[in-house]
Amino acid sequence: MMRPVLQVEGLTRRFGALIANDDVTLDLRPREVHAVIGPNGAGKSTLIAQICGGLKSDAGSIRLLGQDITHETTKNRARLGLGRTFQISSLASEDTVLQNAMLGALGAKSRPWQFFLPVLGDKNLRDHAENALRRVDLIDFADKRTGELSHGQRRQLEVAVALTLEPKVFILDEPMAGLSAEGTQLLTDLLRDLRNQAPILLVEHDMDVVFKLADRITVLDYGRVIATGSVEDIRKNPIVQRAYLGENL
Amino acid sequence: MISEKALNAILMSLLFCVPLWAWVSDEPFTITLATRAVIFALAAVGLNVALGLGGLVSLGHAVFFGIGGYAMGILAFHAQTYSPLMEWPFTISGTKLMPVIWLMAILFSGAAAFIIGLLSLRTTGVYFIMITLAFGQMFFFFAISWPAYGGEDGLSIYIRNSFPGMNTLDPIQFFGICFAILSLVLWLNVRLVKSPFGLALNAARQSSERVEAVGLDPFRLRLIALVISGMICGLAGALFADLNRFVSPTMFSWQMSGELIVFIVLGGLGRTFGPVAGATLFVVLEHALGGIGEYFLFFLGLLLLVVVLFARGGLYGIITGRADR
């Protein structure tokens, strides 16, 4: 078996008496799409925040390519290779599409300490940003203000910004949320292509998408991993069916 | 409706031509008013780096304005009394040379901004406002209780400081110096907004978590923004002190900080030239309505209320027909 790119071990997070995540262990192997599913409040968002650095963990460890990043800052985790998208789009909405992608490029090359020359004139950065926009089919909208994009286009831009980072791992927080059927199809195709570049940890509500894309699925319920396995394993798993009571798997 | 660029050009030409006209028709007081507007504009442009671009609502920028003022006051005071600024471990004497004074004003206000930023930028929102206000009050009361430099009464400087090759006592020449500095700073500011740093700082204002997620440090971006902002305010403070040939603790007052914010809001938040429009309008109103005494502030408050409620883009928004950025 190939060495996992991302290893999460025994990750725990409490909010007072409430245990949001309890001893969560999962890993992400090269080229795979590993989906994390679970009912609302299962701890998916907490898990993402713990992995990406927004929330400290009470116990457990996170390793990226063998390196312990449990206590790194959010910024350093991004630099080390975590490329994430946000569930609630957090793009700079007053800026243009290209500027948002340029920000990613700027971060990737960690070169914001330049105060005089126009950033859009930096051919290197610009090519980098435009390539990412081309990958997600947004190049024709490069000069549009991000706030004027459709919801689906904003999702695509989220992915583009993550792409500019050339990450070792993609962490996608409900990328399909609120998308039309058409938009979902578009993004599904994009993610299928993306996995060749880096493995994807996919938190997603849309079961069709998960079953289409995922190689493995981890099911969270009340902050615990109740099952991990292939798509077939999870479909058949009786515990999972109970957790998703009423939902037809 | 005219474009923002055209409005910038009109504004700057007006600001330049009115004093020129006043000079031709021998009305030095108008030149002084214009110089006051230019200096306030410079300070507000400085604050705008932090507020407009960085989203940092600081109610303590008078600190930097005051430090600039006292840098001038202290250096010139020692020069005019022929007493050294310090004797140990080496002697430093005062100076009447503007470029040296400006450099000191910029250095000290930048250093103050760095320290204040280190402490205050850990907070956001209303806490940030309160912390910066607290720093402002600290400096204010320190200046009041520092008898060596006039304490509450302030410091008078008898003769305006000098600039090589120019007669700074001539109002139009001093105006020229101030106007040139404002133009230079505005030009640098335009470049800054478009630079990589400007892009990153602007993004940090809109979404801190996004900036972190691409591996940049919003804290550091804001700290640098605050330092740049403080330096510009410090330079403006030194010029303001030279305009009045007088420095007093009121330069540190929180009203001063508030006025700087008012200039930006009046002119139009998030526009590079907005503070210039706001400061000019303020000085014009102050002069036109000054005759009615304290009531001036009442009308200013009313105007501000109207702008905030009905014309969010300030003067720039009204004239260019675009509500915001």
Short mmCIF file of N, CA and C in Angstrom, two decimals, chain A residues 74-75 78-79 82 84 86 90-95 99 102-104 106-108 111-119 145 158 161 165, chain B residues 187-188 191-200 202-203 205-207 209-217 220-221 224 228 322 324-325:
data_model
loop_
_atom_site.label_atom_id
_atom_site.label_comp_id
_atom_site.label_asym_id
_atom_site.label_seq_id
_atom_site.Cartn_x
_atom_site.Cartn_y
_atom_site.Cartn_z
N THR A 74 -2.58 27.96 10.73
CA THR A 74 -3.35 27.80 9.49
C THR A 74 -2.49 28.17 8.28
N LYS A 75 -1.80 29.29 8.42
CA LYS A 75 -0.97 29.80 7.33
C LYS A 75 0.09 28.78 6.92
N ALA A 78 -1.25 25.76 5.10
CA ALA A 78 -1.50 26.06 3.69
C ALA A 78 -0.19 26.02 2.92
N ARG A 79 0.85 26.58 3.51
CA ARG A 79 2.14 26.59 2.83
C ARG A 79 2.70 25.19 2.65
N LEU A 82 -1.81 22.15 2.25
CA LEU A 82 -3.25 21.95 2.36
C LEU A 82 -3.97 23.02 1.53
N ARG A 84 -7.57 24.30 0.58
CA ARG A 84 -8.95 24.05 0.99
C ARG A 84 -9.92 24.97 0.25
N PHE A 86 -13.99 26.60 0.96
CA PHE A 86 -14.87 26.87 2.08
C PHE A 86 -16.32 26.52 1.75
N SER A 90 -15.79 32.24 0.78
CA SER A 90 -15.12 33.33 1.48
C SER A 90 -14.15 34.02 0.55
N LEU A 91 -14.60 34.26 -0.66
CA LEU A 91 -13.77 34.96 -1.62
C LEU A 91 -13.86 36.46 -1.34
N ALA A 92 -12.88 37.20 -1.88
CA ALA A 92 -12.94 38.65 -1.76
C ALA A 92 -13.93 39.15 -2.81
N SER A 93 -15.17 39.43 -2.36
CA SER A 93 -16.25 39.63 -3.33
C SER A 93 -16.16 40.95 -4.07
N GLU A 94 -15.42 41.92 -3.51
CA GLU A 94 -15.29 43.19 -4.21
C GLU A 94 -14.23 43.11 -5.32
N ASP A 95 -13.39 42.11 -5.23
CA ASP A 95 -12.30 41.98 -6.20
C ASP A 95 -12.76 41.18 -7.43
N GLN A 99 -8.24 38.71 -9.65
CA GLN A 99 -7.57 39.14 -8.42
C GLN A 99 -7.63 38.07 -7.34
N MET A 102 -5.19 35.59 -8.25
CA MET A 102 -3.85 36.14 -8.04
C MET A 102 -3.46 36.05 -6.56
N LEU A 103 -4.45 36.23 -5.70
CA LEU A 103 -4.17 36.15 -4.26
C LEU A 103 -3.63 34.76 -3.92
N GLY A 104 -4.25 33.75 -4.50
CA GLY A 104 -3.76 32.39 -4.28
C GLY A 104 -2.33 32.24 -4.79
N LEU A 106 -0.18 34.54 -5.16
CA LEU A 106 0.68 35.33 -4.28
C LEU A 106 1.04 34.53 -3.03
N GLY A 107 0.04 33.84 -2.49
CA GLY A 107 0.28 33.02 -1.32
C GLY A 107 1.19 31.85 -1.64
N ALA A 108 0.95 31.24 -2.78
CA ALA A 108 1.75 30.07 -3.17
C ALA A 108 3.22 30.42 -3.28
N ARG A 111 4.77 35.94 -1.81
CA ARG A 111 5.41 37.18 -2.24
C ARG A 111 4.49 38.39 -2.09
N PRO A 112 3.95 38.64 -0.91
CA PRO A 112 3.10 39.82 -0.81
C PRO A 112 3.88 41.09 -0.43
N TRP A 113 5.19 40.98 -0.18
CA TRP A 113 5.91 42.14 0.37
C TRP A 113 6.51 42.99 -0.73
N GLN A 114 5.66 43.38 -1.64
CA GLN A 114 6.10 44.23 -2.73
C GLN A 114 5.06 45.33 -2.82
N PHE A 115 5.53 46.58 -2.70
CA PHE A 115 4.60 47.67 -2.44
C PHE A 115 4.42 48.62 -3.60
N PHE A 116 5.13 48.42 -4.69
CA PHE A 116 5.18 49.48 -5.69
C PHE A 116 4.75 49.03 -7.08
N LEU A 117 5.18 47.87 -7.51
CA LEU A 117 4.84 47.44 -8.87
C LEU A 117 3.47 46.79 -8.89
N PRO A 118 2.71 47.02 -9.96
CA PRO A 118 1.36 46.45 -10.01
C PRO A 118 1.38 44.92 -10.05
N VAL A 119 0.53 44.33 -9.25
CA VAL A 119 0.53 42.87 -9.14
C VAL A 119 0.08 42.23 -10.45
N ARG A 145 -16.40 41.13 -11.42
CA ARG A 145 -16.33 41.21 -9.96
C ARG A 145 -16.88 39.93 -9.36
N GLU A 158 -13.54 29.02 -6.02
CA GLU A 158 -12.96 28.45 -4.79
C GLU A 158 -11.94 27.38 -5.14
N VAL A 161 -8.77 28.89 -6.70
CA VAL A 161 -7.84 29.47 -5.73
C VAL A 161 -7.03 28.36 -5.06
N LEU A 165 -2.50 27.12 -5.36
CA LEU A 165 -1.56 26.78 -4.29
C LEU A 165 -0.74 25.54 -4.62
N TRP B 187 0.34 59.42 -5.22
CA TRP B 187 0.85 58.58 -6.30
C TRP B 187 1.35 57.24 -5.75
N LEU B 188 2.12 57.32 -4.66
CA LEU B 188 2.60 56.08 -4.04
C LEU B 188 1.42 55.22 -3.57
N ARG B 191 -0.12 53.34 -6.35
CA ARG B 191 0.72 52.18 -6.66
C ARG B 191 0.53 51.09 -5.62
N LEU B 192 0.45 51.51 -4.37
CA LEU B 192 0.31 50.55 -3.27
C LEU B 192 -0.97 49.72 -3.42
N VAL B 193 -2.06 50.41 -3.79
CA VAL B 193 -3.34 49.70 -3.91
C VAL B 193 -3.25 48.59 -4.95
N LYS B 194 -2.50 48.87 -6.03
CA LYS B 194 -2.41 47.89 -7.12
C LYS B 194 -1.31 46.86 -6.92
N SER B 195 -0.48 47.06 -5.91
CA SER B 195 0.68 46.19 -5.71
C SER B 195 0.25 44.86 -5.09
N PRO B 196 1.14 43.89 -5.08
CA PRO B 196 0.83 42.63 -4.41
C PRO B 196 0.40 42.83 -2.96
N PHE B 197 1.10 43.72 -2.26
CA PHE B 197 0.73 43.98 -0.87
C PHE B 197 -0.70 44.53 -0.79
N GLY B 198 -1.02 45.46 -1.70
CA GLY B 198 -2.36 46.04 -1.72
C GLY B 198 -3.42 44.98 -1.95
N LEU B 199 -3.16 44.09 -2.88
CA LEU B 199 -4.11 43.02 -3.17
C LEU B 199 -4.34 42.15 -1.93
N ALA B 200 -3.23 41.79 -1.29
CA ALA B 200 -3.33 40.89 -0.13
C ALA B 200 -4.03 41.59 1.04
N ASN B 202 -6.14 44.11 0.92
CA ASN B 202 -7.53 44.30 0.54
C ASN B 202 -8.32 43.00 0.73
N ALA B 203 -7.69 41.90 0.39
CA ALA B 203 -8.35 40.61 0.58
C ALA B 203 -8.49 40.28 2.06
N ARG B 205 -8.97 42.32 4.41
CA ARG B 205 -10.10 43.09 4.94
C ARG B 205 -11.42 42.36 4.65
N GLN B 206 -11.51 41.77 3.46
CA GLN B 206 -12.76 41.14 3.07
C GLN B 206 -12.92 39.75 3.64
N SER B 207 -11.82 39.01 3.74
CA SER B 207 -11.91 37.67 4.27
C SER B 207 -10.57 37.22 4.84
N GLU B 209 -9.95 34.68 6.75
CA GLU B 209 -9.68 33.24 6.68
C GLU B 209 -9.21 32.81 5.29
N ARG B 210 -9.70 33.51 4.28
CA ARG B 210 -9.24 33.22 2.92
C ARG B 210 -7.75 33.48 2.80
N VAL B 211 -7.32 34.62 3.33
CA VAL B 211 -5.92 35.00 3.23
C VAL B 211 -5.04 33.98 3.95
N GLU B 212 -5.51 33.53 5.12
CA GLU B 212 -4.76 32.49 5.83
C GLU B 212 -4.72 31.19 5.04
N ALA B 213 -5.84 30.87 4.40
CA ALA B 213 -5.93 29.60 3.68
C ALA B 213 -5.01 29.56 2.47
N VAL B 214 -4.57 30.72 1.97
CA VAL B 214 -3.60 30.69 0.89
C VAL B 214 -2.18 30.87 1.42
N GLY B 215 -2.03 30.80 2.74
CA GLY B 215 -0.69 30.78 3.32
C GLY B 215 -0.11 32.15 3.61
N LEU B 216 -0.97 33.17 3.70
CA LEU B 216 -0.48 34.50 4.06
C LEU B 216 -0.93 34.84 5.48
N ASP B 217 -0.22 35.80 6.09
CA ASP B 217 -0.50 36.13 7.48
C ASP B 217 -1.22 37.48 7.57
N ARG B 220 0.33 40.15 9.93
CA ARG B 220 1.52 40.84 9.46
C ARG B 220 1.16 41.88 8.39
N LEU B 221 0.22 41.51 7.52
CA LEU B 221 -0.21 42.47 6.48
C LEU B 221 -0.77 43.72 7.13
N ILE B 224 1.95 45.93 8.86
CA ILE B 224 2.69 46.77 7.92
C ILE B 224 1.82 47.93 7.43
N ILE B 228 2.75 51.91 7.69
CA ILE B 228 2.74 52.85 6.56
C ILE B 228 1.79 54.00 6.85
N ARG B 322 -21.48 56.20 -8.14
CA ARG B 322 -21.30 54.81 -7.72
C ARG B 322 -21.26 54.76 -6.21
N ASP B 324 -20.39 52.58 -3.87
CA ASP B 324 -19.14 52.26 -3.19
C ASP B 324 -18.12 51.79 -4.21
N ARG B 325 -17.05 51.22 -3.64
CA ARG B 325 -15.92 50.83 -4.49
C ARG B 325 -16.30 50.40 -5.89
#
